[in-house]
XYZ file of C-alpha atoms in Angstrom:
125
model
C 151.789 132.840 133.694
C 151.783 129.783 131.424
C 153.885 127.008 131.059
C 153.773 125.036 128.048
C 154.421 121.364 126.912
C 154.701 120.112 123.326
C 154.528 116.162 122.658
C 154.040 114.257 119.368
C 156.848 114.611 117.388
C 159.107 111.833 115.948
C 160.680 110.227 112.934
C 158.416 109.953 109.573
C 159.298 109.734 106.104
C 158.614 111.815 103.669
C 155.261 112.580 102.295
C 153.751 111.454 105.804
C 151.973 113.466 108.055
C 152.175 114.286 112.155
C 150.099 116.058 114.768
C 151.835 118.192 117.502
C 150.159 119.128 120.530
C 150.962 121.683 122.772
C 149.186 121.417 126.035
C 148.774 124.694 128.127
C 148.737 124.713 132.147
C 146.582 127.652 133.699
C 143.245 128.780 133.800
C 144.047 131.507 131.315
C 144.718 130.244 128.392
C 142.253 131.799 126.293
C 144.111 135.157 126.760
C 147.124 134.283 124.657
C 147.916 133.912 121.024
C 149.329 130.819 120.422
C 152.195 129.898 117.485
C 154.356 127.153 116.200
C 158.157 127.708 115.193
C 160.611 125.535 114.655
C 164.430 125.420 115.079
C 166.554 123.326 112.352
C 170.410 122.616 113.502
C 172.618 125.853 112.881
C 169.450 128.080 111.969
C 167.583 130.199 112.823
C 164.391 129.747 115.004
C 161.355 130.442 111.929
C 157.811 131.124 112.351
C 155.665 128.453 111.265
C 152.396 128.965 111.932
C 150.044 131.658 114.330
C 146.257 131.482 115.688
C 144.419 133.825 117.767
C 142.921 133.603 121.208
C 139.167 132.428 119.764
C 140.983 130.350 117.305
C 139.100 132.174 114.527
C 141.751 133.555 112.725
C 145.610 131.866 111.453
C 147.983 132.717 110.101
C 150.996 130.478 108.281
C 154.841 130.717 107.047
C 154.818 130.505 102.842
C 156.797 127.430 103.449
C 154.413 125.614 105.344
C 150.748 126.920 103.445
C 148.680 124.418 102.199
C 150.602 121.453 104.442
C 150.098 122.637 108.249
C 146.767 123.705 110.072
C 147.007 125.155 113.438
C 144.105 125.006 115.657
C 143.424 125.481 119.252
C 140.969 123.468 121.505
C 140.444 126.590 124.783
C 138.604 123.761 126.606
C 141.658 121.546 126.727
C 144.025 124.457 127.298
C 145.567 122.937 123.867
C 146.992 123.961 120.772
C 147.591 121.523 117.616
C 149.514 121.493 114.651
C 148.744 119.234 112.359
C 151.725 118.404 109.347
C 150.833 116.820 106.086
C 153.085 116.258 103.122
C 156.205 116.329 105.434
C 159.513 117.174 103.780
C 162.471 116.290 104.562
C 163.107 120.489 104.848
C 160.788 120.267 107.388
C 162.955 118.756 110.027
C 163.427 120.970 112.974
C 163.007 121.361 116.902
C 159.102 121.925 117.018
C 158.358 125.026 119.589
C 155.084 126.135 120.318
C 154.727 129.616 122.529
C 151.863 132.074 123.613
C 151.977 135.972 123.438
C 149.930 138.292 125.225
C 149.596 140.116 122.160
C 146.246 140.495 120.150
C 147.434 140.801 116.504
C 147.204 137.715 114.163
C 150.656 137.639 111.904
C 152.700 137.913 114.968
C 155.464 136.238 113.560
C 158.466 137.517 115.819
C 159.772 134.752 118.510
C 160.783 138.458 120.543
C 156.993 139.260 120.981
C 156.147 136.036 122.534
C 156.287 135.695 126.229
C 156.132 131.960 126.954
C 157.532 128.698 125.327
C 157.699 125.089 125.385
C 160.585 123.125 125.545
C 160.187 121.936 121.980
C 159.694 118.346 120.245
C 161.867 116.870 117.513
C 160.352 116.686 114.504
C 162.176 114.307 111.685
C 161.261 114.039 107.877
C 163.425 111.128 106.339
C 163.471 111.439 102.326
């Protein structure tokens, strides 16, 4: 089991840039696949971004390419995601969440096993 704690979102205007973190409790956290989705008021949670257990492979949302990079630090049990070119669009609960599965483009919140309680992520235009 994992439990899971995101920190580092806030209030930025447009065009800035953020870094979530997403820090993992456990021993095991090298097992999981970690991703990013996000939550904006009357929608639909949405898959943002994915990485694998070595780190060596992602995978990202069309909405998002180009703008986020995911990456995982198995040493510090921590997973990053780090936002440039913010859009307003962008705003959203940030959730990150691990998945005992072993594919990359897992991009279904249903196959992931664990989650964080999310950080509020706010693009002013």
């Amino acid at each position: 089991q994992v439990q899971l704690v995101e920190s580092g979102g806030g209030l930025v205007q447009a065009g800035g840039s953020l870094r979530l973190s997403c820090a993992a409790s456990g021993r095991t956290f090298s097992i999981y696949g970690m991703g990013w989705f996000r939550q904006a008021p009357g929608k639909e949670r949405e898959f943002v971004a994915t990485i694998s257990r070595s780190g060596g492979g992602t995978y990202y949302a069309d909405s998002v390419k180009g703008r986020f990079t995911i990456s995982r630090d198995n040493a510090k049990n921590t997973v990053y995601l780090q936002m440039n070119s913010l859009k307003p669009e962008d705003t959203a609960v940030y959730y990150c969440a691990a998945t005992y599965y072993s594919g990359l483009a897992i991009t279904t919140p249903d196959l992931y096993n664990y989650w964080g309680q999310g950080t509020q992520v706010t693009v002013s235009s």
